[in-house]
Amino acid sequence: MKIKTTLTAAVAIAASGLAHAGVDPLTEVQPPQSEWMHDGTAPDHIVEVPSFQVPATGVIDYINSVIPLEFEEERWVKAVQFIPGDKRVLHHLLSYVVEDTANNEGMIDEAVNDPRREFLEGYAPGKEYATEFPENTGIKVPTGSALRMSIHYTSFGQETVDNTRVGLWFADENDQPELEYRTHSVSPGNRTENIVIPPGAMNHEMAATHVFENDILLRGFRAHMHYRGKAMAARVIYPDNTSEEIINVADYNFAWQPTYQMEEPMVIPAGSRVVVEGLFDNSEYNLGVPDPTVPALGGLQSWEEMFIGYFSYTDM
């Protein structure tokens, strides 16, 4: 199954050709002409995330922020981009479309799929560009909706203030999408009892599964682990018990967490089981491990671990 070539790979291919031509590739790199990276235009709407003063040290609880989207009519989001106020402290941000007065209390568990909210998109290290939803798809925002965000900050030894912005581009009124773009997270759960990685383990295996009860068109995938994440792959087992690989992120890197979009959507028939499998490295050879002599447990903070595969799809 073909996955779209990433920008990094495309640049590498172009650079290779320039090198053979005797041209220094760095002289050909053009800086972005705008901080907003979708079709050369400014967003139709910009959400200003409330400012947050990040202390120099300490553990920071997740921030739950709900911002009303006071649109006079229903909108369809065709692209979204996050511009962090300070990349050094914004660990990640997840955004959901919710009813303005519903489901706004408590902390979001990103491993749980709550039908009262619709995943819009998230920011994580490596997401420098706008996420553009496939043609004829988008995220529906009914009137009276709000944008609910789960925001994770981490301190780094210096006090700072974060002022993140979220840019939204809308589909034209006369060209509304026919398909809602949805995302389902597949995970064993992020609690302590769900993830236990032995000390020193270099290839600790983990897996999670989900059965789709209706026919879907799979359009993208994102892998999420923390610093011990080493690899993640996804495959589908069809109702006739045959299987097919979806994606293999063979060298997972916490600093590079894009959403991989398929060149062509993949038909997943009702009753098919998707399987997410991964490896963790909790050894001294992984420089991101805080302490390889103790077990790594599941949890929300960076020094803990997560294991989530995000499947993005539309109905058929």
Coordinates of C-alpha atoms in Angstrom, one line a residue:
M1 CA 0.0 0.0 0.0
K2 CA 1.6 3.3 -1.1
I3 CA 2.0 6.1 1.3
K4 CA 2.6 9.7 0.2
T5 CA 6.3 10.6 0.0
T6 CA 7.1 12.9 2.9
L7 CA 8.5 16.4 2.3
T8 CA 11.8 15.3 3.9
A9 CA 12.2 12.4 1.4
A10 CA 11.2 14.7 -1.5
V11 CA 13.9 17.2 -0.5
A12 CA 16.4 14.4 -0.2
I13 CA 15.6 13.2 -3.7
A14 CA 15.9 16.7 -5.1
A15 CA 19.1 17.3 -3.3
S16 CA 20.6 14.1 -4.7
G17 CA 19.9 15.3 -8.2
L18 CA 21.5 18.7 -7.5
A19 CA 24.6 17.1 -6.0
H20 CA 25.1 15.0 -9.2
A21 CA 24.8 18.2 -11.2
G22 CA 27.6 19.9 -9.1
V23 CA 25.3 22.3 -7.3
D24 CA 25.3 22.8 -3.6
P25 CA 21.8 21.7 -2.5
L26 CA 21.7 24.2 0.4
T27 CA 21.9 27.1 -2.0
E28 CA 18.7 25.9 -3.6
V29 CA 16.7 25.7 -0.4
Q30 CA 14.1 28.5 -0.2
P31 CA 12.8 29.5 3.2
P32 CA 9.0 29.4 3.7
Q33 CA 7.4 32.6 2.4
S34 CA 4.7 32.5 5.1
E35 CA 4.2 30.9 8.5
W36 CA 0.9 29.6 7.3
M37 CA 1.6 26.7 5.0
H38 CA -1.7 25.9 3.1
D39 CA -2.2 27.0 -0.5
G40 CA -0.4 30.4 0.1
T41 CA -3.4 32.0 1.9
A42 CA -4.0 33.0 5.4
P43 CA -6.4 30.9 7.4
D44 CA -10.1 31.7 7.3
H45 CA -10.2 31.6 11.1
I46 CA -7.4 31.7 13.7
V47 CA -8.0 30.3 17.2
E48 CA -5.8 31.9 19.8
V49 CA -5.0 29.4 22.4
P50 CA -5.0 31.0 25.9
S51 CA -1.5 32.1 26.9
F52 CA 0.2 29.9 29.5
Q53 CA 3.2 30.7 31.6
V54 CA 5.4 27.6 31.7
P55 CA 7.6 27.4 34.8
A56 CA 11.3 26.6 34.6
T57 CA 10.9 23.3 36.5
G58 CA 8.3 21.0 37.7
V59 CA 5.6 18.7 36.4
I60 CA 2.8 20.5 34.6
D61 CA -0.7 19.0 34.5
Y62 CA -2.5 18.8 31.2
I63 CA -4.4 21.9 30.3
N64 CA -8.0 21.5 29.2
S65 CA -9.1 24.5 27.1
V66 CA -12.5 25.0 25.5
I67 CA -12.9 27.9 23.0
P68 CA -16.4 28.5 21.5
L69 CA -16.5 28.7 17.7
E70 CA -19.1 31.4 17.2
F71 CA -19.8 30.6 13.5
E72 CA -23.2 31.7 12.3
E73 CA -23.5 28.7 10.0
E74 CA -22.1 25.2 9.7
R75 CA -18.5 25.0 8.4
W76 CA -16.3 22.3 7.0
V77 CA -12.6 22.4 7.8
K78 CA -10.5 21.4 4.8
A79 CA -7.1 22.2 6.4
V80 CA -5.6 23.0 9.8
Q81 CA -2.2 24.1 11.1
F82 CA -0.8 24.6 14.5
I83 CA 1.9 27.3 15.2
P84 CA 3.4 26.7 18.6
G85 CA 4.2 29.8 20.7
D86 CA 7.3 28.0 22.0
K87 CA 8.3 24.6 20.5
R88 CA 10.6 24.0 23.5
V89 CA 7.7 23.5 25.9
L90 CA 4.7 22.3 23.8
H91 CA 4.9 18.6 24.1
H92 CA 1.7 18.1 22.1
L93 CA -1.8 19.5 21.6
L94 CA -4.9 17.5 20.6
S95 CA -8.0 19.3 19.3
Y96 CA -11.6 18.1 19.1
V97 CA -14.9 19.6 17.9
V98 CA -17.5 19.3 20.7
E99 CA -20.9 20.8 21.5
D100 CA -20.3 24.2 23.1
T101 CA -22.0 23.2 26.4
A102 CA -21.3 19.4 26.5
N103 CA -18.3 17.2 27.3
N104 CA -16.1 20.0 28.5
E105 CA -15.2 18.8 32.0
G106 CA -12.3 16.7 33.1
M107 CA -9.2 15.6 31.3
I108 CA -9.2 14.0 27.9
D109 CA -7.8 10.5 27.7
E110 CA -6.4 10.3 24.1
A111 CA -6.5 6.5 24.2
V112 CA -10.3 6.5 24.6
N113 CA -12.6 7.1 21.7
D114 CA -15.5 9.3 23.0
P115 CA -18.5 9.7 20.6
R116 CA -19.3 13.1 22.1
R117 CA -16.2 14.6 20.4
E118 CA -14.8 14.6 16.9
F119 CA -11.0 14.6 16.5
L120 CA -9.9 17.6 14.5
E121 CA -6.1 17.3 14.4
G122 CA -3.1 17.4 16.8
Y123 CA 0.2 19.0 17.1
A124 CA 3.3 16.9 17.9
P125 CA 7.0 17.4 17.2
G126 CA 7.6 17.2 13.4
K127 CA 4.3 18.7 12.4
E128 CA 5.6 21.9 10.8
Y129 CA 3.1 22.1 8.0
A130 CA -0.7 22.3 7.5
T131 CA -2.7 19.1 7.6
E132 CA -4.8 19.0 4.4
F133 CA -7.7 16.6 4.4
P134 CA -8.2 14.5 1.2
E135 CA -10.4 15.8 -1.6
N136 CA -14.1 15.7 -0.9
T137 CA -13.5 15.2 2.9
G138 CA -13.3 17.4 5.9
I139 CA -14.2 18.0 9.5
K140 CA -17.8 19.2 10.0
V141 CA -18.2 22.0 12.5
P142 CA -21.9 22.5 13.3
T143 CA -23.2 25.8 14.6
G144 CA -22.8 26.1 18.3
S145 CA -19.7 24.0 18.4
A146 CA -16.5 24.6 20.4
L147 CA -12.9 23.6 20.0
R148 CA -11.7 21.6 22.9
M149 CA -8.0 21.2 23.4
S150 CA -5.8 18.9 25.5
I151 CA -2.5 20.7 25.9
H152 CA 0.7 19.1 27.3
Y153 CA 3.6 21.4 28.3
T154 CA 7.0 20.3 29.7
S155 CA 9.5 22.5 31.5
F156 CA 13.1 22.7 30.2
G157 CA 14.9 24.8 32.8
Q158 CA 13.8 28.3 31.6
E159 CA 10.5 30.1 32.3
T160 CA 8.6 31.0 29.1
V161 CA 5.2 31.9 27.9
D162 CA 3.4 29.9 25.2
N163 CA 0.9 31.6 22.8
T164 CA 0.0 28.8 20.3
R165 CA -2.3 29.5 17.4
V166 CA -4.6 27.2 15.4
G167 CA -5.4 28.1 11.8
L168 CA -8.5 26.8 10.1
W169 CA -9.3 26.8 6.3
F170 CA -12.9 26.2 5.3
A171 CA -14.4 24.6 2.2
D172 CA -16.3 27.0 -0.1
E173 CA -20.0 27.1 0.4
N174 CA -20.6 25.8 -3.1
D175 CA -18.1 23.0 -2.7
Q176 CA -18.9 21.2 0.6
P177 CA -17.3 17.8 1.2
E178 CA -19.5 14.7 1.1
L179 CA -17.4 12.7 3.5
E180 CA -16.5 13.3 7.1
Y181 CA -12.9 12.6 7.9
R182 CA -12.7 10.7 11.2
T183 CA -9.9 9.3 13.4
H184 CA -10.0 6.3 15.7
S185 CA -7.2 5.6 18.3
V186 CA -6.1 2.0 18.8
S187 CA -4.3 1.4 22.1
P188 CA -4.0 -0.9 25.1
G189 CA -4.5 2.2 27.3
N190 CA -2.1 4.6 28.8
R191 CA -2.5 3.7 32.5
T192 CA 0.3 2.2 34.6
E193 CA -1.1 -1.3 34.4
N194 CA -1.4 -1.1 30.6
I195 CA 2.2 -0.5 29.8
V196 CA 5.1 -2.0 31.7
I197 CA 8.5 -2.1 29.9
P198 CA 11.2 -4.1 31.8
P199 CA 14.5 -2.3 32.7
G200 CA 17.2 -2.8 30.0
A201 CA 14.7 -4.2 27.4
M202 CA 15.9 -3.3 23.9
N203 CA 13.0 -4.8 21.9
H204 CA 10.0 -4.9 24.2
E205 CA 6.9 -5.9 22.1
M206 CA 3.5 -4.4 22.4
A207 CA 0.3 -4.7 20.4
A208 CA -3.3 -3.5 20.3
T209 CA -6.3 -4.3 18.0
H210 CA -9.6 -3.0 16.9
V211 CA -12.5 -4.4 14.8
F212 CA -14.2 -2.0 12.5
E213 CA -17.9 -2.9 12.4
N214 CA -18.7 -1.0 9.2
D215 CA -17.0 -0.6 5.8
I216 CA -14.5 2.2 5.8
L217 CA -12.0 3.8 3.5
L218 CA -8.7 4.1 5.4
R219 CA -6.9 7.3 4.5
G220 CA -4.0 7.9 7.0
F221 CA -2.1 6.7 10.0
R222 CA -0.1 8.2 12.8
A223 CA 2.1 6.5 15.3
H224 CA 2.5 7.9 18.9
M225 CA 4.9 6.7 21.6
H226 CA 7.3 8.6 23.8
Y227 CA 11.1 8.5 24.0
R228 CA 11.4 4.7 24.3
G229 CA 9.4 4.2 21.1
K230 CA 11.5 2.3 18.6
A231 CA 9.2 1.0 15.8
M232 CA 5.5 0.7 15.0
A233 CA 3.6 -1.1 12.3
A234 CA 0.0 -1.6 11.4
R235 CA -1.8 -4.3 9.4
V236 CA -5.3 -5.5 8.7
I237 CA -6.7 -9.0 9.0
Y238 CA -9.7 -9.3 6.7
P239 CA -12.8 -11.3 7.5
D240 CA -11.5 -14.2 5.3
N241 CA -8.4 -14.3 7.6
T242 CA -6.0 -13.0 4.9
S243 CA -3.9 -10.0 6.0
E244 CA -2.2 -7.0 4.4
E245 CA 0.4 -4.5 5.7
I246 CA -0.8 -0.9 6.1
I247 CA 2.4 0.9 7.2
N248 CA 5.7 0.2 8.8
V249 CA 7.4 3.0 10.8
A250 CA 10.6 1.1 11.2
D251 CA 12.6 3.8 12.9
Y252 CA 10.2 5.7 15.1
N253 CA 11.4 9.1 16.3
F254 CA 9.6 11.1 18.9
A255 CA 10.8 14.3 17.2
W256 CA 9.1 13.3 13.9
Q257 CA 5.4 12.4 14.3
P258 CA 3.6 13.2 11.0
T259 CA 0.3 11.8 9.9
Y260 CA 1.0 9.6 6.9
Q261 CA -1.6 9.9 4.2
M262 CA -2.2 7.2 1.6
E263 CA -1.9 7.9 -2.0
E264 CA -5.1 5.9 -2.5
P265 CA -7.6 5.1 0.2
M266 CA -7.6 1.5 1.4
V267 CA -10.9 -0.4 1.6
I268 CA -11.4 -2.0 5.1
P269 CA -14.5 -4.2 5.0
A270 CA -16.8 -4.5 8.0
G271 CA -15.5 -7.2 10.4
S272 CA -11.9 -6.5 9.6
R273 CA -9.4 -6.3 12.5
V274 CA -6.6 -3.8 12.4
V275 CA -3.5 -4.7 14.4
V276 CA -0.9 -2.2 15.8
E277 CA 2.4 -3.7 16.8
G278 CA 5.5 -1.9 18.2
L279 CA 8.8 -2.1 19.9
F280 CA 10.2 -0.1 22.8
D281 CA 13.9 0.4 23.8
N282 CA 14.3 0.9 27.6
S283 CA 18.0 0.2 27.5
E284 CA 21.2 2.3 28.2
Y285 CA 21.7 2.4 24.4
N286 CA 18.7 4.6 24.0
L287 CA 19.8 8.1 25.0
G288 CA 16.3 9.2 25.5
V289 CA 15.7 6.9 28.4
P290 CA 15.7 8.7 31.8
D291 CA 16.7 5.6 33.8
P292 CA 17.2 2.3 32.1
T293 CA 17.6 0.5 35.4
V294 CA 13.8 0.8 36.3
P295 CA 10.7 -0.3 34.5
A296 CA 9.0 2.2 32.2
L297 CA 5.3 2.5 32.9
G298 CA 2.4 3.9 31.0
G299 CA 1.3 7.5 31.8
L300 CA 0.8 11.0 30.5
Q301 CA 4.2 12.6 31.0
S302 CA 7.1 12.4 28.7
W303 CA 9.3 10.2 30.9
E304 CA 6.4 7.7 31.0
E305 CA 5.1 5.8 27.9
M306 CA 2.2 5.7 25.5
F307 CA 1.3 3.4 22.7
I308 CA -1.3 4.6 20.2
G309 CA -2.0 4.1 16.5
Y310 CA -4.3 6.6 15.0
F311 CA -6.4 5.4 12.0
S312 CA -7.9 8.2 9.9
Y313 CA -10.8 7.2 7.6
T314 CA -14.1 8.1 6.0
D315 CA -17.3 6.0 5.7
M316 CA -18.0 4.4 2.3

